[in-house]
Coordinates of C-alpha atoms and ligand atoms in Angstrom, one line a residue:
X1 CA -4.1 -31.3 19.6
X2 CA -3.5 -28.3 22.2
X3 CA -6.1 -25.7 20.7
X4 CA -5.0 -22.2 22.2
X5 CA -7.4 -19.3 22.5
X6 CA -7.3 -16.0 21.5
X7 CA -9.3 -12.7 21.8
X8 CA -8.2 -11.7 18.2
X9 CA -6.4 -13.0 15.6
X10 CA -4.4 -11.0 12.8
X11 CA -3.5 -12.6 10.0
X12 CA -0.5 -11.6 8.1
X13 CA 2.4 -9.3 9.0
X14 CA 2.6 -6.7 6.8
X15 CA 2.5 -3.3 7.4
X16 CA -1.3 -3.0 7.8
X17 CA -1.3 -6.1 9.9
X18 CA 1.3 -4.6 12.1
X19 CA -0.7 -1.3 12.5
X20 CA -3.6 -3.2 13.4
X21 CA -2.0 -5.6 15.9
X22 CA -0.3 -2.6 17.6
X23 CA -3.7 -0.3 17.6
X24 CA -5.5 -3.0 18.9
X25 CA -3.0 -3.9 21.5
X26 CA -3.7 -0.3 23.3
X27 CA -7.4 -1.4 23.8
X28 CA -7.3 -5.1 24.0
X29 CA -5.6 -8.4 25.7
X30 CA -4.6 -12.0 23.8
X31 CA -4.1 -10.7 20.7
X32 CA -1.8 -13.2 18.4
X33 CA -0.4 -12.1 15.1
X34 CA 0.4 -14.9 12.6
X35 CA 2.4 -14.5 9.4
X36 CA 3.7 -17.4 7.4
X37 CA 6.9 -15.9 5.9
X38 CA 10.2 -15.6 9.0
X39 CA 10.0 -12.5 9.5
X40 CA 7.2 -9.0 9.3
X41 CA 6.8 -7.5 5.8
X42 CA 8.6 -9.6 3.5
X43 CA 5.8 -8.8 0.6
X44 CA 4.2 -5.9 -0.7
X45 CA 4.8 -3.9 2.1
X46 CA 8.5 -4.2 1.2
X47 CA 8.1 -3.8 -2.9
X48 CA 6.7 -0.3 -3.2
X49 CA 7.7 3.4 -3.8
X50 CA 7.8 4.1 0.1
X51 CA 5.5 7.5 -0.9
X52 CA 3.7 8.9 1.7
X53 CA 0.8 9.9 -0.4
X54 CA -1.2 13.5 0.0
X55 CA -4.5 12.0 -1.4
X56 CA -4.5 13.7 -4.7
X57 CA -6.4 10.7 -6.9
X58 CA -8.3 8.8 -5.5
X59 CA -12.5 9.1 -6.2
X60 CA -14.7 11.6 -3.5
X61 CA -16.1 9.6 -0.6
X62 CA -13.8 6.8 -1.2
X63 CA -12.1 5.0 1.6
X64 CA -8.7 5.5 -0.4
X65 CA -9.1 9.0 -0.5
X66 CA -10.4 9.7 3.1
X67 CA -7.5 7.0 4.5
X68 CA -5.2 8.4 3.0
X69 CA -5.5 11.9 3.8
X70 CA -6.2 10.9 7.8
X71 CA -3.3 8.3 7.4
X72 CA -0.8 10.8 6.2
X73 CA -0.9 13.1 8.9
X74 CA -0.9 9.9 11.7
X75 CA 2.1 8.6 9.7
X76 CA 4.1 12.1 10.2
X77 CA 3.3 12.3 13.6
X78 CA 4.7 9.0 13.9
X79 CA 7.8 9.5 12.4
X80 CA 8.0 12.6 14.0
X81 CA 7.2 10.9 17.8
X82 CA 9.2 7.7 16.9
X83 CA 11.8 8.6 15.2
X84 CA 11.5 6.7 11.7
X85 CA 13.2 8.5 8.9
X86 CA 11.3 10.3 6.3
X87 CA 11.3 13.2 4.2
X88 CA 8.5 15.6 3.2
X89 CA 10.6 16.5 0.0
X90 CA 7.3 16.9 -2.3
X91 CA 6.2 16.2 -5.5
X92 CA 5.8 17.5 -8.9
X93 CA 3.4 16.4 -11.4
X94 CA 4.1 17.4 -14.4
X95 CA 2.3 18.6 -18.1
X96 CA 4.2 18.7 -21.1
X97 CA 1.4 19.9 -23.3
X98 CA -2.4 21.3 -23.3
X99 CA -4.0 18.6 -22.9
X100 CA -2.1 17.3 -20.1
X101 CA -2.3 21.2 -18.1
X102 CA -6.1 20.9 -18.5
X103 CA -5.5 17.0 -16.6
X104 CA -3.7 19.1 -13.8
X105 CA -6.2 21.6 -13.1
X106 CA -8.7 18.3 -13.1
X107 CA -6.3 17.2 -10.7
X108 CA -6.1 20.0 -8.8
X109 CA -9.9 20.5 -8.3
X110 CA -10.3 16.4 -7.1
X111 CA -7.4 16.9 -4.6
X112 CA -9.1 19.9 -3.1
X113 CA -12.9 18.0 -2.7
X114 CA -10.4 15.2 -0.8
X115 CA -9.2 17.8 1.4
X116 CA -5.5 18.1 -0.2
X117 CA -5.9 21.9 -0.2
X118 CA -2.3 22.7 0.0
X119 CA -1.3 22.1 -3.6
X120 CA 0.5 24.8 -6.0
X121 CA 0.0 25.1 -10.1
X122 CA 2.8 26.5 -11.0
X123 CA 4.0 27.6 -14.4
X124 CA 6.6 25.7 -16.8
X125 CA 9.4 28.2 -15.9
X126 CA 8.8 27.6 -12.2
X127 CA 9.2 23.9 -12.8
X128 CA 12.4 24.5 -14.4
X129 CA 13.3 26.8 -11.5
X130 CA 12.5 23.8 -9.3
X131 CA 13.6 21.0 -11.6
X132 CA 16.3 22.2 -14.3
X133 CA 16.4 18.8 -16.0
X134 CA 12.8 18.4 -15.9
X135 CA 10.6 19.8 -18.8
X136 CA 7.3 20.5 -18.1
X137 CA 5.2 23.1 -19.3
X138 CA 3.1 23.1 -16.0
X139 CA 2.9 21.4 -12.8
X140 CA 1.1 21.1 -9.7
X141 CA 3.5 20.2 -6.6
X142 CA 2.2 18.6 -3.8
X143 CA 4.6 19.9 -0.3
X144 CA 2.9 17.2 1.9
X145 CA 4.2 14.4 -0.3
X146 CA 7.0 12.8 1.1
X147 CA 9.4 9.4 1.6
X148 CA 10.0 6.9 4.7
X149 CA 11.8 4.2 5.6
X150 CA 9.0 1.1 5.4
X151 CA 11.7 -1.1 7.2
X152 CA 11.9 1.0 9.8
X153 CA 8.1 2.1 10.4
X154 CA 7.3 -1.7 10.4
X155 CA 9.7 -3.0 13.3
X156 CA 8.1 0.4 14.9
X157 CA 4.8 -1.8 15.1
X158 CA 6.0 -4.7 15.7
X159 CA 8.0 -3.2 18.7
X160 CA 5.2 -1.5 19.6
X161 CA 2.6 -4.4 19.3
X162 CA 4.7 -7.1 21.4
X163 CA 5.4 -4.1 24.0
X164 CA 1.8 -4.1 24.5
X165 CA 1.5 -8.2 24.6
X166 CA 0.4 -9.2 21.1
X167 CA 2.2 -12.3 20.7
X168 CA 3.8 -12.8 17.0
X169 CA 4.1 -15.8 15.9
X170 CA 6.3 -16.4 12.1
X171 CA 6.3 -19.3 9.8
X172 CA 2.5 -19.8 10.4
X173 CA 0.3 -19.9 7.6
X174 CA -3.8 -20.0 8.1
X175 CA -4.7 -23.0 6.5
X176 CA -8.3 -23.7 7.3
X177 CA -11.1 -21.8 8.8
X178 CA -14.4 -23.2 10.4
X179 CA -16.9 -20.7 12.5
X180 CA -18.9 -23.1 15.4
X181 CA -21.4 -19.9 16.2
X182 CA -19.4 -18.7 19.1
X183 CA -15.2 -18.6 17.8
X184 CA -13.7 -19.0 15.0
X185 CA -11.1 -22.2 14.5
X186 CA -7.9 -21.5 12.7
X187 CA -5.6 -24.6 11.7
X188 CA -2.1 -23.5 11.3
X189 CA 0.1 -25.3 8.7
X190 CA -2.2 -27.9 7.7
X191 CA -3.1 -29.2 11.1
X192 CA 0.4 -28.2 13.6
X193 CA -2.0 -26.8 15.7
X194 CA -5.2 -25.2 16.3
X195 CA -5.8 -21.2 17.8
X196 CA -10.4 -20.2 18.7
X197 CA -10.3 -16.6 18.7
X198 CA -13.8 -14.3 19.0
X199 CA -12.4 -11.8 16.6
X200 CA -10.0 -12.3 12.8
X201 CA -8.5 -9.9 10.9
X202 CA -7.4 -11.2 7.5
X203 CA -4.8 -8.4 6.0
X204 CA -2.9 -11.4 4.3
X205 CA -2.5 -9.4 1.2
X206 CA -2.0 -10.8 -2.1
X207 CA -3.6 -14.2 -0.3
X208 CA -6.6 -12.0 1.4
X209 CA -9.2 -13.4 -0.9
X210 CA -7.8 -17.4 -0.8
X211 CA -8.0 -16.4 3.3
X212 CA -11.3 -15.1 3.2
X213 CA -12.6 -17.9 1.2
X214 CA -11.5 -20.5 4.2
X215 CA -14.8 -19.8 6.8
X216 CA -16.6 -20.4 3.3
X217 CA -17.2 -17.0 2.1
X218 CA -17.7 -17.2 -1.7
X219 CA -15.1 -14.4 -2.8
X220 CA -16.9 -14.0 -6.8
X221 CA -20.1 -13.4 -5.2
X222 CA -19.1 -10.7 -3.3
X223 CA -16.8 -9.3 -5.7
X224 CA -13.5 -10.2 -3.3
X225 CA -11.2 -11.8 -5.9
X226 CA -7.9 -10.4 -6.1
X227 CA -6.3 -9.9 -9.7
X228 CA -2.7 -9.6 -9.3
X229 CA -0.7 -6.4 -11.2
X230 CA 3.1 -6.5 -11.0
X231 CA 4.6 -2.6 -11.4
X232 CA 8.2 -2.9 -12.0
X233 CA 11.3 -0.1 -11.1
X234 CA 14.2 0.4 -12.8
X235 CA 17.2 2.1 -11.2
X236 CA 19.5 4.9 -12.9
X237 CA 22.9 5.2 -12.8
X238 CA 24.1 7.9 -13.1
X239 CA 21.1 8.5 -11.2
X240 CA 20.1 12.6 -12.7
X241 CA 19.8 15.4 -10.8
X242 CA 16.4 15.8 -9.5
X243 CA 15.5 17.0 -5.7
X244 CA 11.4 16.2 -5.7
X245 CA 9.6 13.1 -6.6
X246 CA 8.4 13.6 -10.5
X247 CA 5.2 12.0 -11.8
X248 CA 3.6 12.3 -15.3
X249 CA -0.1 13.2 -15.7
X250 CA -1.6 9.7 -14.8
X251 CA -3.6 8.2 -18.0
X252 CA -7.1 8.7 -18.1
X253 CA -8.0 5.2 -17.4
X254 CA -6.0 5.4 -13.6
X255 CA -4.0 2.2 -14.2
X256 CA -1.7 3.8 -12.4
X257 CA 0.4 7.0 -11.9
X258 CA 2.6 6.8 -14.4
X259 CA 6.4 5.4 -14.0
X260 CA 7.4 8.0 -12.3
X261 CA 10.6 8.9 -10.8
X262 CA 11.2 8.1 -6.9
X263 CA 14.2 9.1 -4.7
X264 CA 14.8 6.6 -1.6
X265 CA 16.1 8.2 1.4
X266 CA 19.6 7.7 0.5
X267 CA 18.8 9.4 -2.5
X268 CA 19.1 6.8 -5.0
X269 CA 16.4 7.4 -8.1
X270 CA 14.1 4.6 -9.7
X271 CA 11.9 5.0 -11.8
X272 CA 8.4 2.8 -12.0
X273 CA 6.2 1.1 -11.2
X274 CA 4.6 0.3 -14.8
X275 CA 1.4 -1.7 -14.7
X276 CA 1.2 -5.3 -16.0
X277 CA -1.3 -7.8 -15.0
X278 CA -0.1 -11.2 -14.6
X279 CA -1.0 -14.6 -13.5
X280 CA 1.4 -15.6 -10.7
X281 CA 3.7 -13.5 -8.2
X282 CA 7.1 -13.8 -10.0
X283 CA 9.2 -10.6 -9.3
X284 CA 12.3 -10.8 -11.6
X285 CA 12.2 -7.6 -13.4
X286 CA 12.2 -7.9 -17.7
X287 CA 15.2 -6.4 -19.2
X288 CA 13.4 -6.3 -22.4
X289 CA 10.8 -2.8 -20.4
X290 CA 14.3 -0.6 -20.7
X291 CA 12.8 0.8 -24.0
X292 CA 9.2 1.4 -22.8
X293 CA 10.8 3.2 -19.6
X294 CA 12.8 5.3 -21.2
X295 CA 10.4 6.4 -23.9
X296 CA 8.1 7.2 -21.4
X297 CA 10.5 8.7 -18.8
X298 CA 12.2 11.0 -21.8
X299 CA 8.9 12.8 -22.0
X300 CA 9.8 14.6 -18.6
X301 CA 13.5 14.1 -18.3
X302 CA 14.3 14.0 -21.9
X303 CA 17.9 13.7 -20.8
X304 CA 18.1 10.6 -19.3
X305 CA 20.5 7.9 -21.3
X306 CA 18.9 5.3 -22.1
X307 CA 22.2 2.8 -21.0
X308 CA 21.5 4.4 -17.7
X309 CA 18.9 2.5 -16.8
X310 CA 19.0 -1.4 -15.3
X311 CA 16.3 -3.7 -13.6
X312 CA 16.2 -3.5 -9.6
X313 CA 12.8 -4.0 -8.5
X314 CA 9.4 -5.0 -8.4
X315 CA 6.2 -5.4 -5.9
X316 CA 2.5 -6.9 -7.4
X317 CA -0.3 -4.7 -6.5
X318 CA -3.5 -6.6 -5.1
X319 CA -6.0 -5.3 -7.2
X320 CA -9.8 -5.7 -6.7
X321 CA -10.7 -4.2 -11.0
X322 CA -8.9 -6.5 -14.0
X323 CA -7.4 -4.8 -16.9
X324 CA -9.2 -1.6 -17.9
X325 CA -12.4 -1.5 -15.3
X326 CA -13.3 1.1 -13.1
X327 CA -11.2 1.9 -10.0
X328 CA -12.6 -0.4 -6.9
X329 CA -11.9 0.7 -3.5
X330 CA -10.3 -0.6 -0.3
X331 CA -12.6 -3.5 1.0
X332 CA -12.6 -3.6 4.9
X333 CA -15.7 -5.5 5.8
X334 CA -16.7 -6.7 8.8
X335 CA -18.5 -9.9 7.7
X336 CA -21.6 -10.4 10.2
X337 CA -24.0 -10.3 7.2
X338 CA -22.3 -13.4 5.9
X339 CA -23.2 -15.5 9.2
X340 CA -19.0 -14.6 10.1
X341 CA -19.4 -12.1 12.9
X342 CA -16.6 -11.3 14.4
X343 CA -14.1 -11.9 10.8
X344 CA -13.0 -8.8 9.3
X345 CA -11.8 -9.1 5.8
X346 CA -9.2 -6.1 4.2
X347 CA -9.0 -7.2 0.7
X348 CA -7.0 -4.6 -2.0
X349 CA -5.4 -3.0 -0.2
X350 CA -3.1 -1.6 -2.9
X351 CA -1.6 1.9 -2.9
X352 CA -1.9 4.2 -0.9
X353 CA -2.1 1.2 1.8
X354 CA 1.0 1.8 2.9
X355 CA 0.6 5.7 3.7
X356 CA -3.3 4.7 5.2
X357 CA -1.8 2.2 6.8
X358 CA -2.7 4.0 10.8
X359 CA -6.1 5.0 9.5
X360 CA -6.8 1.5 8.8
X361 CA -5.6 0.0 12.0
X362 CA -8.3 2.6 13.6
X363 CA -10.9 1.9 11.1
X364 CA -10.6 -1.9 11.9
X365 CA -10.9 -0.9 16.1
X366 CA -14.1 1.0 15.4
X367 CA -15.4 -2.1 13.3
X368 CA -14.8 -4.9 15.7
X369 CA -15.9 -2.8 19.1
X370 CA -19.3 -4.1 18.8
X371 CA -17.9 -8.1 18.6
X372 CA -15.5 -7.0 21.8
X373 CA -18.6 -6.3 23.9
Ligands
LIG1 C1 4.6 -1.5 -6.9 C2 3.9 -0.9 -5.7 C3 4.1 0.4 -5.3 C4 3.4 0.9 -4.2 N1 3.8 2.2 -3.7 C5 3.2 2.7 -2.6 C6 3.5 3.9 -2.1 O1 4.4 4.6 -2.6 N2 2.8 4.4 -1.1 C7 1.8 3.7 -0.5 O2 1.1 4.3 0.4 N3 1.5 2.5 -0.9 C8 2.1 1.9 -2.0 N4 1.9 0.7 -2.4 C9 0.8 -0.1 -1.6 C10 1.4 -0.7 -0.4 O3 2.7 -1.3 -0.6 C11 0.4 -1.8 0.1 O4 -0.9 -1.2 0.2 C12 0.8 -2.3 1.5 O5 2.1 -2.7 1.6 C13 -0.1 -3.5 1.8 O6 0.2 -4.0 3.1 P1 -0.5 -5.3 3.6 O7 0.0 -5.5 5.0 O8 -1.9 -5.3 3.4 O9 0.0 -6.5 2.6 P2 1.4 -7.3 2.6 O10 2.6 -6.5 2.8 O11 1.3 -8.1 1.3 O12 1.3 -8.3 3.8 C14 0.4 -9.4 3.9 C15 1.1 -10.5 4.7 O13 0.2 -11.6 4.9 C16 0.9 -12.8 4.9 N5 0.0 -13.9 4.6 C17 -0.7 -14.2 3.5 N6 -1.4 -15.3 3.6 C18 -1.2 -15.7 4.9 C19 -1.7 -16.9 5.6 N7 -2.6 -17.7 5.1 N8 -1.3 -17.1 6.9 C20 -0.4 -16.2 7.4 N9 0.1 -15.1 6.8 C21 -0.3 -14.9 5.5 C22 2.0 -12.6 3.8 O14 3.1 -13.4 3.9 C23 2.3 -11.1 4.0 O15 3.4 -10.9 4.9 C24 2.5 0.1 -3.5 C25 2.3 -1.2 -3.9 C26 3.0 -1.7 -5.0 C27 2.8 -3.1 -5.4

């Protein structure tokens, strides 16, 4: 069997696989890009909010909160230089009682040690100035929140990346992994063929820990295995009159943000994602959540019809803490201490992956410059 060689290998075609292949591709030769589905970013990357993220959560020192805010201001130049559509339209998160307020100005403090120092408390009467149908009675809004078309920044990359030489190769899934001290093997579909490359990046998303488990990494000893979270949109129709992306005060235990309410850039509104753990990737959205969505969306848009609302979406969220546990962070490992060097392993990359997506792709060419020689 014809075994080709490679300097690196990327495997998986999402959008933080594309960053990375295109990144790379200004520093290095024989790159190959594999993804097993026909075409780039048929997954996650395409089942999300499409919020660029201003960094607001996320713990101090984490690599979620330092990507992001680094990763936000590469993605707006980049839209800005390459001409993918976006919006800074901003965001408003919003208090409807004491309690909550005293979350925002916890909020507010977090975001600033993260470096978000732009955001604005502003009064309930402001939000209503903002937001008439919204009822709030305080809210912090974040300008350098904003909206892009993940369709168009990923054929960006992948334009960008095969400019540069990276050859992309679809309907190849990584099968089997052996390291002989010098390369690492990949089989491709069970045995079709055969690629040696000196350097692997496995971003294969929902599938990063089964793929980092092939060289013979043990994924629950080092904490790698993924549980899956499905977070599920509903679309309104009549969609309501609102000109900012609105988000509840998240819950304590940061299971998420709260469904929120998201405008696309052809201003259609959805509201989600909810959080719901689950055992196998199965995206129909349940009819049966229209009540919990509207009773928690009437809370800050108590006008919303409750008929107005019908399934549309969903995405699954590859999440490194089960039901209830502490927030883990982004994993992106370079895995020399495991007798792998050379095999790079992003695993949860959930939100804000998508708006850290560039950060990443430059954190991964730091990480593998030592294996590049
Ligand atoms: C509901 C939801 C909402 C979100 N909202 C936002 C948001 O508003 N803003 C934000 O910043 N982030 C958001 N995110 C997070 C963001 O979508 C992800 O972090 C990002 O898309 C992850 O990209 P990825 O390339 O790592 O993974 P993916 O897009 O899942 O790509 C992985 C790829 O690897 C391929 N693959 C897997 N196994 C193999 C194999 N063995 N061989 C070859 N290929 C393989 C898959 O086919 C897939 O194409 C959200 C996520 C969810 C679920």
């Amino acid at each position: 069997m014809e075994r080709h060689q490679f300097n690196i290998t990327i495997i998986g075609a999402g959008v933080v696989g594309l960053a990375i292949a295109e990144e790379l591709s200004r520093h290095y030769k024989e790159i190959l890009l594999l993804e097993k589905n026909e075409s780039q970013g048929q997954e996650t990357s395409s089942r999300n909010s499409e919020v660029i993220h201003a960094g607001i959560y996320y713990p101090e020192g984490s690599l979620k909160a330092s990507l992001c805010v680094e990763g936000r201001k590469l993605l707006y130049e980049a839209c800005e230089n390459r001409g993918i559509p976006y919006k800074r339209i901003g965001k408003l998160i919003v208090a409807t009682n004491p309690d909550e307020e005293e979350s925002l100005q916890a909020l507010l403090g977090k975001a600033q040690l993260n470096g978000v120092d732009d955001l604005l408390f502003l009064s309930g009467r402001v939000v209503h100035s903002l937001e008439p149908d919204v009822i709030a009675s305080a809210g912090l809004l974040s300008p350098s929140t904003g909206i892009i078309d993940s369709h168009s920044l990923m054929r960006a990359l992948l334009v960008g990346a095969t400019d540069n030489g990276v050859s992309a190769v679809f309907r190849s899934c990584v099968t089997a992994a052996h390291y002989d001290g010098v390369r690492h093997e990949l089989e491709i579909n069970d045995g079709e063929s055969l690629v040696a490359s000196r350097v692997v990046v496995n971003c294969a998303g929902l599938l990063s820990d089964c793929v980092a488990a092939l060289p013979g990494i043990d994924v629950d000893l080092e904490g790698y295995r993924l549980k899956l979270c499905k977070g599920s949109y509903f679309a309104a129709s009549p969609a309501p009159r609102i000109r900012h992306l609105v988000y509840p005060v998240p819950t304590p235990k940061h299971e998420g943000l709260g469904v929120h309410a998201t405008l696309d850039l052809g201003g259609r509104v959805r509201f989600g994602p909810d959080v719901e753990y689950v055992d196998a990737v199965d995206y129909r959205v349940d009819e049966g959540k229209r009540d919990a969505f509207h009773a928690s969306i009437i809370t800050y848009l108590p006008g919303l019809a409750k008929e107005s609302l019908h399934p549309d979406m969903s995405g699954i969220r590859p999440k490194l803490q089960g039901p209830g546990e502490e927030i883990r962070d982004f994993v992106i490992s370079e895995e020399s201490r495991l007798g792998l060097p050379g095999w790079v392993n992003l695993i949860g990359i959930e939100s804000p992956g998508l708006t850290a997506c560039l950060s990443i792709a430059r954190r991964v060419a730091n990480l593998i410059a030592p294996a590049m020689g």
